CSV table of C-alpha atoms in Angstrom, one decimal:
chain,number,residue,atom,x,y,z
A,1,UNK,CA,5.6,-30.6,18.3
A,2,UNK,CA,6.2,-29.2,21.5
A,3,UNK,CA,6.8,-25.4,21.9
A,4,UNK,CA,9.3,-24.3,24.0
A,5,UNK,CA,8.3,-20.6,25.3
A,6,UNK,CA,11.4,-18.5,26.6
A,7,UNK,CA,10.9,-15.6,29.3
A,8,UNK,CA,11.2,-14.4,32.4
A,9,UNK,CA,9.8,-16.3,35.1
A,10,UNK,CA,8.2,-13.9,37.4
A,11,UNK,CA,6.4,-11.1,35.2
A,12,UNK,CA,3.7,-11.0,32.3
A,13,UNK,CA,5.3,-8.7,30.1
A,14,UNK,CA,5.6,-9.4,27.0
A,15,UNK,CA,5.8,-12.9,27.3
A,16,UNK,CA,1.6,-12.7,28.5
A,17,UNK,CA,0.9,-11.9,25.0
A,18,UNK,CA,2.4,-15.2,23.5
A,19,UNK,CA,1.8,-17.1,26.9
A,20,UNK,CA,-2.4,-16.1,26.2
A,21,UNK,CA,-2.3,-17.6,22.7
A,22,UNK,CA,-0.8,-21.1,23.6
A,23,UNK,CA,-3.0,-21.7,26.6
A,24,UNK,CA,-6.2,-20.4,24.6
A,25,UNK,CA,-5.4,-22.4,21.8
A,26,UNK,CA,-4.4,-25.4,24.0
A,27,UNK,CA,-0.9,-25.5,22.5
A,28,UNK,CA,1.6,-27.8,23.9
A,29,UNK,CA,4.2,-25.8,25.2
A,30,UNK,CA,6.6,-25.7,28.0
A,31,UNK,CA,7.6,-22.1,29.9
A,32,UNK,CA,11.0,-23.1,29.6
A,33,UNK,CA,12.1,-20.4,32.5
A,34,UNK,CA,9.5,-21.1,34.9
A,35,UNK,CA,9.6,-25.3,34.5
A,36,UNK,CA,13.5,-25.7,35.0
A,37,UNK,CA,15.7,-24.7,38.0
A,38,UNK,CA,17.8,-23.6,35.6
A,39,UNK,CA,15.6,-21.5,33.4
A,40,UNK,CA,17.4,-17.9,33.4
A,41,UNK,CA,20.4,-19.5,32.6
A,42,UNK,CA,19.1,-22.0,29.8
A,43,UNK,CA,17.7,-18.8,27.8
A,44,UNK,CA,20.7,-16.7,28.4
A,45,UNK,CA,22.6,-19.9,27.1
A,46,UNK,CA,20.3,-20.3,24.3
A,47,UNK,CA,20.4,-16.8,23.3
A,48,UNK,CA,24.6,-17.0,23.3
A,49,UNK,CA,25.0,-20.1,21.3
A,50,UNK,CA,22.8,-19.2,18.7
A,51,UNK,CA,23.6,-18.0,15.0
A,52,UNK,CA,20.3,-15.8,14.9
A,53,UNK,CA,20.7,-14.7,18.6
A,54,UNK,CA,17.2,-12.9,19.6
A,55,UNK,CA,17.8,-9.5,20.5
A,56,UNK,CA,15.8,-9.8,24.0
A,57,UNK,CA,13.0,-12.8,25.8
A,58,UNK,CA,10.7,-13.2,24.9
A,59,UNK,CA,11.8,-16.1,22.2
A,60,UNK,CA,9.5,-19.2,20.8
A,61,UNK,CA,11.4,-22.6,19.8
A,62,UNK,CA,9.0,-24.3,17.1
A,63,UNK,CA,11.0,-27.4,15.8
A,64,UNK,CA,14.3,-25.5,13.8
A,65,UNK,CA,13.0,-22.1,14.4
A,66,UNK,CA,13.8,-20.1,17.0
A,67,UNK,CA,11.6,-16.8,16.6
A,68,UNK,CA,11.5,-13.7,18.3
A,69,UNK,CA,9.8,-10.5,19.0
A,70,UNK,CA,6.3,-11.1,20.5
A,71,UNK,CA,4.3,-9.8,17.7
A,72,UNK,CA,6.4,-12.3,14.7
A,73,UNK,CA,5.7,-15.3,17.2
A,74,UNK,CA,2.4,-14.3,17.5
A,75,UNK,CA,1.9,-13.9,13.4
A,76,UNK,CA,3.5,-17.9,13.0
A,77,UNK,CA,1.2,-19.3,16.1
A,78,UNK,CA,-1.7,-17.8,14.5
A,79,UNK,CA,-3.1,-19.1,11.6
A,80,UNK,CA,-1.7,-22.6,12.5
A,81,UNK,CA,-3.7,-22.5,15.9
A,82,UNK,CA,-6.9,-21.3,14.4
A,83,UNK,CA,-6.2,-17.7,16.3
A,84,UNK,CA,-5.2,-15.8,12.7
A,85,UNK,CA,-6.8,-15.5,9.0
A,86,UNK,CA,-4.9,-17.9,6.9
A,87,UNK,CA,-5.5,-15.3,4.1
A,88,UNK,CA,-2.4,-12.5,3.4
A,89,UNK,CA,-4.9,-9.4,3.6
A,90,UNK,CA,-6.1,-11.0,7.2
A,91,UNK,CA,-2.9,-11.9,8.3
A,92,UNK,CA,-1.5,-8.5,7.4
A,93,UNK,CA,-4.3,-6.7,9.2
A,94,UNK,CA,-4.0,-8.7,11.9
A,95,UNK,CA,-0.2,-7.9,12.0
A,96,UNK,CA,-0.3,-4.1,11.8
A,97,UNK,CA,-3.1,-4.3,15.0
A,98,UNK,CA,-0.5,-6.2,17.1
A,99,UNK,CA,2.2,-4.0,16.2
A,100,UNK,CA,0.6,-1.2,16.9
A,101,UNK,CA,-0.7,-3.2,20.6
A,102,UNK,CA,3.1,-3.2,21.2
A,103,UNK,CA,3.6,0.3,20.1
A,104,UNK,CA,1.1,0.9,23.2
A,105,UNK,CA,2.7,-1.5,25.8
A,106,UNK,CA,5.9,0.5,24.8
A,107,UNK,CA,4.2,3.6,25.7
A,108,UNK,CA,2.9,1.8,29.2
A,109,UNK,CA,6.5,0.4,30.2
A,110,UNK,CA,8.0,4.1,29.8
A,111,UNK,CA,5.1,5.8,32.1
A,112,UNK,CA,7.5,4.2,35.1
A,113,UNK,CA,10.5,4.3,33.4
A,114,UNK,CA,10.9,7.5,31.1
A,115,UNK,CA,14.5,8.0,31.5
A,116,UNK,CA,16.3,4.5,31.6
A,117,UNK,CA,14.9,0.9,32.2
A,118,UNK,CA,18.4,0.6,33.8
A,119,UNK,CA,17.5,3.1,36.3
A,120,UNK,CA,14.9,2.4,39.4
A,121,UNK,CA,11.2,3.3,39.5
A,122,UNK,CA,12.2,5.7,42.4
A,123,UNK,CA,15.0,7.2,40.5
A,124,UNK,CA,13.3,8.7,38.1
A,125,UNK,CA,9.7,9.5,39.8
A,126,UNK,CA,9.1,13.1,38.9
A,127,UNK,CA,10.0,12.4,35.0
A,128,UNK,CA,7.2,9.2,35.3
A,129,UNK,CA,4.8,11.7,37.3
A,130,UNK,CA,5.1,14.1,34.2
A,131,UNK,CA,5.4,11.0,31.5
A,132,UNK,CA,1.7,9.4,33.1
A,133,UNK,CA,0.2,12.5,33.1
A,134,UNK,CA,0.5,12.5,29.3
A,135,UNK,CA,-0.1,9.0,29.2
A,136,UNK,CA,-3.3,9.2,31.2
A,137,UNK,CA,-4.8,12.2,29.1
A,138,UNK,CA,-3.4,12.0,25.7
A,139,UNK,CA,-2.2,8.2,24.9
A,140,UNK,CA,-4.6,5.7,26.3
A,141,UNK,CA,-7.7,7.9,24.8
A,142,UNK,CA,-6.4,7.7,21.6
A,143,UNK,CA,-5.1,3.8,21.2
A,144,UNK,CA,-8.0,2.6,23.3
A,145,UNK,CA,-10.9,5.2,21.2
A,146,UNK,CA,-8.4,3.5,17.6
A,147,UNK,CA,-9.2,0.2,18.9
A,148,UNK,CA,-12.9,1.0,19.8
A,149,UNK,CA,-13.4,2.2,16.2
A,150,UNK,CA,-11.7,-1.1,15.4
A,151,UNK,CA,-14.5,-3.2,17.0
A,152,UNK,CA,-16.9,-1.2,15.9
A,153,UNK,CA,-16.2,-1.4,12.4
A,154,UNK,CA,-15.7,-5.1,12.4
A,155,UNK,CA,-19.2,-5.8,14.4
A,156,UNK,CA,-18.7,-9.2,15.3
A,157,UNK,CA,-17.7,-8.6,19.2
A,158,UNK,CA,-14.2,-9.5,17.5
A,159,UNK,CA,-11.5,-7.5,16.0
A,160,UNK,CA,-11.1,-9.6,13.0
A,161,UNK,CA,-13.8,-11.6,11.5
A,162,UNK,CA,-16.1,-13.6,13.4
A,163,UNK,CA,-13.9,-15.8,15.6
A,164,UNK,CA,-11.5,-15.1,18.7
A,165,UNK,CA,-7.7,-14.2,17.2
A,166,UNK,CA,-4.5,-13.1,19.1
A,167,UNK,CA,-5.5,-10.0,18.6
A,168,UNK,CA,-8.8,-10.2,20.9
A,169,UNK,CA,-6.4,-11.6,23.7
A,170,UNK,CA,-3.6,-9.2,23.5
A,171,UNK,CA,-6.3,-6.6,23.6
A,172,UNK,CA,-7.9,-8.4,26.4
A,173,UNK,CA,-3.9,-8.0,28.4
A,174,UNK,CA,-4.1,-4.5,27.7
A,175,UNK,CA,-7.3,-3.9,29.1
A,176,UNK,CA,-6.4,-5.8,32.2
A,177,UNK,CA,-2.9,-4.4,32.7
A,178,UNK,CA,-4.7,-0.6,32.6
A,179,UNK,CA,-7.1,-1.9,35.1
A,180,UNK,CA,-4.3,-2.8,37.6
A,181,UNK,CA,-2.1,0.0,37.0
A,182,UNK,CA,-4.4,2.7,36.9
A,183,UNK,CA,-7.8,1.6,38.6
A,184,UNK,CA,-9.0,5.0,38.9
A,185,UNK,CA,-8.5,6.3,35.9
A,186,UNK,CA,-10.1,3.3,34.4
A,187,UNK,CA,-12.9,2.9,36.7
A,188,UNK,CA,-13.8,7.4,35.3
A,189,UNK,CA,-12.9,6.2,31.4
A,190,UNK,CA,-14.2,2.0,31.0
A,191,UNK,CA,-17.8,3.4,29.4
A,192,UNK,CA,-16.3,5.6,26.9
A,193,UNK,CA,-15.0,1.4,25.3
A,194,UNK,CA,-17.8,-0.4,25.7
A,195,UNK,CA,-16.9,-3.1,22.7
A,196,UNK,CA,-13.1,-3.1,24.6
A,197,UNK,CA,-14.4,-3.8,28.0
A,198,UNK,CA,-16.9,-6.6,26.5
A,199,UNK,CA,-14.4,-8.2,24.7
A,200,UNK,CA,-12.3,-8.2,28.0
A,201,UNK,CA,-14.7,-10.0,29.7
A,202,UNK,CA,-15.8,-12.4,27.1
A,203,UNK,CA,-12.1,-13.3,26.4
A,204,UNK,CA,-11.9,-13.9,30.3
A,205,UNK,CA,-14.9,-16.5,30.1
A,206,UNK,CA,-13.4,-18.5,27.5
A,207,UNK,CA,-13.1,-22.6,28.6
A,208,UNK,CA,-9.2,-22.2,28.2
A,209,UNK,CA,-8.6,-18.6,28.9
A,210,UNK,CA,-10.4,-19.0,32.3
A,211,UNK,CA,-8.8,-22.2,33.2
A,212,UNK,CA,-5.3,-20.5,32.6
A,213,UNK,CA,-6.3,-17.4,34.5
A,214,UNK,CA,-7.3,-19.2,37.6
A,215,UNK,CA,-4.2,-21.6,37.5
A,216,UNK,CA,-0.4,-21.0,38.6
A,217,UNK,CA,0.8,-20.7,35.4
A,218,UNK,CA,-0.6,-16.6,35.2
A,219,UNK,CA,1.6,-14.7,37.5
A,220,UNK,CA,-0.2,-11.6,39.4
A,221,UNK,CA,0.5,-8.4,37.7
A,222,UNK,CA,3.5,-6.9,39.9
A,223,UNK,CA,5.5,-3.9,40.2
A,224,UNK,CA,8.9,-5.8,37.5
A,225,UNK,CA,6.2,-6.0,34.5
A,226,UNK,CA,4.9,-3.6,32.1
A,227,UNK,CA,2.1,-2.9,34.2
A,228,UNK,CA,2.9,-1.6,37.4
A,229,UNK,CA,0.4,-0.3,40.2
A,230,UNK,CA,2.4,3.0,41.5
A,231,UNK,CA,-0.6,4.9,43.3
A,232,UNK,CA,1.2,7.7,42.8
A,233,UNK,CA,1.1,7.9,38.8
A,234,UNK,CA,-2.9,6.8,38.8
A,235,UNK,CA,-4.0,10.8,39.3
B,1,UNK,CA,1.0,-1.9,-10.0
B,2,UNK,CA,1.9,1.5,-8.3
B,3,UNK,CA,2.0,1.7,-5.0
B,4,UNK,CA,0.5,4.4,-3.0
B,5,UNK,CA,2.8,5.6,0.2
B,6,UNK,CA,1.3,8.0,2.6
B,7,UNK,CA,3.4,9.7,4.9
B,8,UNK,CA,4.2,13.2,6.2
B,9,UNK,CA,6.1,15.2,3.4
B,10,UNK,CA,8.6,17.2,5.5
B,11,UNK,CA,10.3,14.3,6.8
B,12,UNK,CA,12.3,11.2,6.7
B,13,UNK,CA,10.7,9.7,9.7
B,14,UNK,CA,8.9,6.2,9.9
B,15,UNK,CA,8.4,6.0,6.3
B,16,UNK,CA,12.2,6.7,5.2
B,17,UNK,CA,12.5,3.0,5.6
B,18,UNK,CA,9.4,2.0,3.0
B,19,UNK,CA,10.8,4.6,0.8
B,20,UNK,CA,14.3,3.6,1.0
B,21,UNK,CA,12.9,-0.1,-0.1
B,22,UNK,CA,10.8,1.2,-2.7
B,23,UNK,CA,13.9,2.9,-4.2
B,24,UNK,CA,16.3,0.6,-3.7
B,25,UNK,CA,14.4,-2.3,-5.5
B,26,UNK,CA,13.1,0.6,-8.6
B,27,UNK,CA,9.4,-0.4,-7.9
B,28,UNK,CA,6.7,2.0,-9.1
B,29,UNK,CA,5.3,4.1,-6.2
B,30,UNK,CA,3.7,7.7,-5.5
B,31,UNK,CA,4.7,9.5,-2.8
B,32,UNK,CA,1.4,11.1,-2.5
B,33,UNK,CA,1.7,13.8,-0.1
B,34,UNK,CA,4.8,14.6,-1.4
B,35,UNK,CA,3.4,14.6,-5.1
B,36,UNK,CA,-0.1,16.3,-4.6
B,37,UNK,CA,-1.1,20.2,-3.2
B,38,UNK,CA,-3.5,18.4,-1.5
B,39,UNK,CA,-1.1,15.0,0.0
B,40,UNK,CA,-1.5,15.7,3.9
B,41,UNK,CA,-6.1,16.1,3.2
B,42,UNK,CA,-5.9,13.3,1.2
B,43,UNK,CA,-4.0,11.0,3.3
B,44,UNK,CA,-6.2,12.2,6.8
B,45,UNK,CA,-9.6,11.3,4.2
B,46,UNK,CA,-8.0,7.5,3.7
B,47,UNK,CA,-8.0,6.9,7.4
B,48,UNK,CA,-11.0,8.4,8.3
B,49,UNK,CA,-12.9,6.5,4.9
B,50,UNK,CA,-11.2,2.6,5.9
B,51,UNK,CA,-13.2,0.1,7.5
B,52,UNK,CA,-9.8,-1.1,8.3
B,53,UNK,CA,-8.1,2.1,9.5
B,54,UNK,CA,-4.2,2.7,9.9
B,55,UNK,CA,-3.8,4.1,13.3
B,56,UNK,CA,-0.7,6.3,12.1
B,57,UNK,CA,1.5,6.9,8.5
B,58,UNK,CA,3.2,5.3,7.0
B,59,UNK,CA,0.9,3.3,5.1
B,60,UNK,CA,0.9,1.8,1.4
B,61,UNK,CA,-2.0,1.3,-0.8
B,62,UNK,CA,-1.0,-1.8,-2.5
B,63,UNK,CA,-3.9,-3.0,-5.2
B,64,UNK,CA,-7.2,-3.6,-2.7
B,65,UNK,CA,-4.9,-3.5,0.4
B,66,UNK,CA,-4.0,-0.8,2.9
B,67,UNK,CA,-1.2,-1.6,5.1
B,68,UNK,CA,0.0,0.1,8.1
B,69,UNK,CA,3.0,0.2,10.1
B,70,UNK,CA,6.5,0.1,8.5
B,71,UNK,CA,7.7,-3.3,9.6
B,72,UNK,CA,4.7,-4.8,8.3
B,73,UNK,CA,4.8,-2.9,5.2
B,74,UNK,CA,8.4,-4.2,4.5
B,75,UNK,CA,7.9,-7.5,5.2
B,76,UNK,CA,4.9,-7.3,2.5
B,77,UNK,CA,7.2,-5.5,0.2
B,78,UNK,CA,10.6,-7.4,0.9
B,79,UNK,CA,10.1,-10.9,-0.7
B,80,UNK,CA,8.3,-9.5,-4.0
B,81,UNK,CA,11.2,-7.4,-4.4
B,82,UNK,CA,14.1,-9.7,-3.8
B,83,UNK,CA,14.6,-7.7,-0.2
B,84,UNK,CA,13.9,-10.3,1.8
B,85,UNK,CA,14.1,-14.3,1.8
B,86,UNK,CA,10.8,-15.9,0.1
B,87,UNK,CA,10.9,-19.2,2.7
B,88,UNK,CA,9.4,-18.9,6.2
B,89,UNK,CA,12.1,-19.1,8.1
B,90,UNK,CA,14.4,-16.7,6.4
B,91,UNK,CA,10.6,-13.9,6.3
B,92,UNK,CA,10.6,-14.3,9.9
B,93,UNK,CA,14.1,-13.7,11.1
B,94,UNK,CA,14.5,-10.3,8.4
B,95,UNK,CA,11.2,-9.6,10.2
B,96,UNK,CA,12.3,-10.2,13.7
B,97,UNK,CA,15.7,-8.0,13.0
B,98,UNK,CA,13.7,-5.7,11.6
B,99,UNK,CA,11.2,-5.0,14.7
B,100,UNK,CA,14.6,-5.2,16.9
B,101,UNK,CA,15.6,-2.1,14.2
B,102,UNK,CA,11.8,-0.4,14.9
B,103,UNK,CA,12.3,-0.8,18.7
B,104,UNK,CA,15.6,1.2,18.6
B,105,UNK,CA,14.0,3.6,16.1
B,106,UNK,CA,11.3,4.3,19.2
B,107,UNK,CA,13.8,4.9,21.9
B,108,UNK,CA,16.0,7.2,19.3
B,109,UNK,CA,12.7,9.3,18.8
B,110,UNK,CA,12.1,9.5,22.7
B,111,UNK,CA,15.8,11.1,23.6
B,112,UNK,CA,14.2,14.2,22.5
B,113,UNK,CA,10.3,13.1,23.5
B,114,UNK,CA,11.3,11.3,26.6
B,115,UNK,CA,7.5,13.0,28.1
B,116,UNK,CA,5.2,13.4,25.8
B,117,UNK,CA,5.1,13.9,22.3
B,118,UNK,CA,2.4,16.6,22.5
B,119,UNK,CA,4.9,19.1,24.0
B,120,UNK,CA,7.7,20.7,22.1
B,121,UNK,CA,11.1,19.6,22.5
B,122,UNK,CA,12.1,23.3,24.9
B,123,UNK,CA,9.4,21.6,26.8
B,124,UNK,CA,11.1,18.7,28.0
B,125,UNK,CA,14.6,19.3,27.5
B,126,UNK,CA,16.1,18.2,31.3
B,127,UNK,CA,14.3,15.0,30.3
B,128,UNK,CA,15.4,15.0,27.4
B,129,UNK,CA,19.1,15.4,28.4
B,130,UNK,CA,18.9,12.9,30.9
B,131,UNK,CA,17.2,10.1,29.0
B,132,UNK,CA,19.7,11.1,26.1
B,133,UNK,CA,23.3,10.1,28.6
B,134,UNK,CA,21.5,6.8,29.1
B,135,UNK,CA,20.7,5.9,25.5
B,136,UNK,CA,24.3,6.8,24.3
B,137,UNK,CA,25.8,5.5,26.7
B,138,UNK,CA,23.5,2.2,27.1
B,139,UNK,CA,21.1,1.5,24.4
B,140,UNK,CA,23.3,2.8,21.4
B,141,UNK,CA,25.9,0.0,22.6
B,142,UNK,CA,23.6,-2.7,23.5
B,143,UNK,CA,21.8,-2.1,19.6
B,144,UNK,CA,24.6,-1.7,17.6
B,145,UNK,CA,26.8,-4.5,19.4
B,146,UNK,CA,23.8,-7.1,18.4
B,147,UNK,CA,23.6,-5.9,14.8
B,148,UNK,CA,27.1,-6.0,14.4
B,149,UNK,CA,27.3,-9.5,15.9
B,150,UNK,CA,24.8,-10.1,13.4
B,151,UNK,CA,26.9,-9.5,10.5
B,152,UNK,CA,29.5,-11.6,12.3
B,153,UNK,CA,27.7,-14.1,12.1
B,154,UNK,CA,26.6,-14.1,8.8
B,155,UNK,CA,29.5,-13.2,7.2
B,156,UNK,CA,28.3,-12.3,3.7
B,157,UNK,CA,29.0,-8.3,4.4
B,158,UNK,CA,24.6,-8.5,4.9
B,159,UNK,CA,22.8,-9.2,7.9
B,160,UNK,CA,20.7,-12.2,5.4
B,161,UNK,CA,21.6,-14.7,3.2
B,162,UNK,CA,24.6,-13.1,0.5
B,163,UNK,CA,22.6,-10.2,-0.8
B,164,UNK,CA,21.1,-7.0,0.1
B,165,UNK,CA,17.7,-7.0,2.4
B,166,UNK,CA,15.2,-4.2,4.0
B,167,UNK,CA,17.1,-4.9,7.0
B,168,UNK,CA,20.5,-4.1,5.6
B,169,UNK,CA,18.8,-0.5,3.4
B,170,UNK,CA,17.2,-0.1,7.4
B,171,UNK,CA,20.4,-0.5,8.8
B,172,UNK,CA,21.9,1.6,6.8
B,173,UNK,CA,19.4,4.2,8.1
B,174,UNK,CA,19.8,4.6,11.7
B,175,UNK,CA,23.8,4.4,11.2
B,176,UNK,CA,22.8,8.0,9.0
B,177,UNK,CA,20.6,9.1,11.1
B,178,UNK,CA,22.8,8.6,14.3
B,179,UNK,CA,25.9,10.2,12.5
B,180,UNK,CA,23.4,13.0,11.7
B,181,UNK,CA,22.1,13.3,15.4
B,182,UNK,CA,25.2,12.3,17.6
B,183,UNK,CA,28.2,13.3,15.0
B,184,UNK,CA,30.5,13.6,18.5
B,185,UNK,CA,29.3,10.0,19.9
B,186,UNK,CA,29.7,8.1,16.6
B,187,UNK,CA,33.3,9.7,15.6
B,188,UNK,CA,34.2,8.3,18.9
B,189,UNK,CA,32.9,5.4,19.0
B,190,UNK,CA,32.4,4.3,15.5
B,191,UNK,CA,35.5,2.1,15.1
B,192,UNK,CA,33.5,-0.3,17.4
B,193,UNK,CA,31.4,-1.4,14.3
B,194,UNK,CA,33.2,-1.5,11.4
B,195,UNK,CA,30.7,-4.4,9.7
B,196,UNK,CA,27.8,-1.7,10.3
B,197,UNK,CA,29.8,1.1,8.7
B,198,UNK,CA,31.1,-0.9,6.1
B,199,UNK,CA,27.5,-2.2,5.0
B,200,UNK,CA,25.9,1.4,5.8
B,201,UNK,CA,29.1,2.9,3.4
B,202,UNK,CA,28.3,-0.5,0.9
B,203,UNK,CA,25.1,0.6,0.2
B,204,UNK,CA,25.1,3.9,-0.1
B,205,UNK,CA,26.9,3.4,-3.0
B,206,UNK,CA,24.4,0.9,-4.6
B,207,UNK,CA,23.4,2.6,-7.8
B,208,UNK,CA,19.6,3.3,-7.4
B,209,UNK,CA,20.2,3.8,-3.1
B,210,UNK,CA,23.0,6.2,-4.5
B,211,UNK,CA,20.4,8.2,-7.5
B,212,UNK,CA,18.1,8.3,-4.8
B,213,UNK,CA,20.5,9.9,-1.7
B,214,UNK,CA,21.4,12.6,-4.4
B,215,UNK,CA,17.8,13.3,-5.7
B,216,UNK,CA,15.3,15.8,-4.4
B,217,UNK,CA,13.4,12.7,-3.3
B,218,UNK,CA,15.6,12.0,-0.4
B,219,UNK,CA,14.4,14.6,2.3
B,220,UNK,CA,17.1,15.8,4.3
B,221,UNK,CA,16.9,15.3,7.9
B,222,UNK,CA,16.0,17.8,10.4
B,223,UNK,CA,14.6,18.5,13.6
B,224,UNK,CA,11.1,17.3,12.8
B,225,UNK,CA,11.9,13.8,12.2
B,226,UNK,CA,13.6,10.8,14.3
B,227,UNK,CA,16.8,11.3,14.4
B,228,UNK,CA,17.4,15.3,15.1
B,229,UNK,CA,20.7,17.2,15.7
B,230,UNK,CA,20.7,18.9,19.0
B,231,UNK,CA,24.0,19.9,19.9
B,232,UNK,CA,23.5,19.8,23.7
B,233,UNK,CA,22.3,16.2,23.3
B,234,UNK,CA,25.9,15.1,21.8
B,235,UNK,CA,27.7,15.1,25.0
């Protein structure tokens, strides 16, 4: 069965999260969006003729199902690609880390756009100036010190048993996206996660992760995704 | 079994929508820092003592497990308590709808945190009025619309199958919990979701949702939790 990923063409976003589990698993999937002319419209199409209409991309079709919210495709792709415990208590655990990942990338979207997403970047600078400021000092010390714990506790260089899971790559995104976003602040905080920053780069070796980084098919972080570089907010 | 719930005692919050499905379906539960002196200690203790640690309440000791963050817990909770559909596909949409429900739930608790929420409200409130014109104006149409559509579609009077789910008791929730917050907006614009009203008035009225509502168990809300009533935020 071939997936059929649905998102938007020119940003990581949330999309990277599901995007990093096909390629690392070698799934066969197509990026519906970025492999058609008519992507945008396709998904738009999709999302208007369906019964169980997703609310927002990004959207997995997997035979009859058509799931969304990145962390529920995430918990189907993963114990059938080997990236998940197959086990409820795993699969749980695994879960509730992801959700709380996207609880986090929530967090980094609004440090650029704390009033509305339908508003610019520029409209609404001193409210992400004050927003980042928090961010920087308050949020990332405490998800990315929870997650450090996380590693810590688990020992094996992974979050979850002994074995890469979706949950190693999202982390891996996260870690990334900070580094692009907010270099400096990074570059003064990266030893106080030593396991997270590891795990980053051990993810990034992998055969299949590697391969996908250095292809076409990962689009540079840019100023439309989640992750945006605004000098400015990097104090 | 009895099931454990820990989550702050003073309000409805997060965990409103585990506790609603606990009541609704009459399963056995503790509210524990509701029901001991010492529930906020002893809750603090269970995430400090886990190898597997919840990064935030709520969370539900069920048996040997411990599991965090409220969509997950429901969608534990939902098919072993007739709240949910017991085949994958059926799991994964209540799911889906019902981290579409948690992402509106976020941008609900930011109209009045819309910088940090280490400051006090008084502390942000420009922000906060500014964020708030945007998500009545915006995001409250742009939710409800899709849930309502939702209903359409289904056409049983629930948003799954012909009988009552964790979506349709969290549903029921945020319709409360706006009405409670933005009395002004909803008598205005209410009228544009008369499947949502209908199915938040439809199960209010089920007998044990009802016993709860009217028991000292159901906190009421205020301006600690989610959804708080600021009258300058009602525009």
């Amino acid at each position: 069965m071939r997936y059929e990923l649905y998102y938007w063409p020119t940003i990581q976003g949330r999309g990277e999260f599901v995007r990093l589990a096909l390629e690392a698993s070698n799934a066969d999937y197509i990026d519906i969006a970025r492999a058609t002319g008519a992507g945008i419209t396709a998904m738009m199409r999709l999302i208007g003729d369906s019964n169980r209409p997703p609310f927002a991309p990004p959207f997995l079709r997997a035979g009859k199902l058509l799931i969304g919210q990145s962390a529920n495709i995430l918990q189907y792709l993963g114990p059938r690609h080997g990236l998940a415990p197959k086990a409820e208590a795993g699969r749980l655990w695994a879960h509730q880390l992801q959700l709380t990942i996207a609880d986090f990338v929530d967090e980094a979207h609004d440090t650029h756009h704390p009033i509305a997403s339908s508003l610019y970047y520029h409209e609404q600078l001193p409210e992400a100036k004050r927003r980042t400021q928090h961010f920087l000092a308050e949020r990332i010390p405490k998800y990315l010190s929870y997650f450090e714990s996380v590693l810590n506790n688990n020992g094996s260089g992974y979050s979850i048993g002994r074995s890469l899971s979706y949950v190693d790559l999202s982390l891996f995104q996260i870690i990334a996206g900070l580094h692009y976003a907010f270099p400096k602040t990074m570059a003064r905080s990266k030893r106080k996660y030593p396991r997270l920053i590891a795990l980053h780069d051990r993810v990034a070796q992998r055969r299949a992760v590697a391969a996908y980084l250095a292809s076409t098919r990962r689009i540079p972080f840019n100023e439309n995704g989640v992750f945006r570089h605004y000098p400015e907010l990097d104090a």
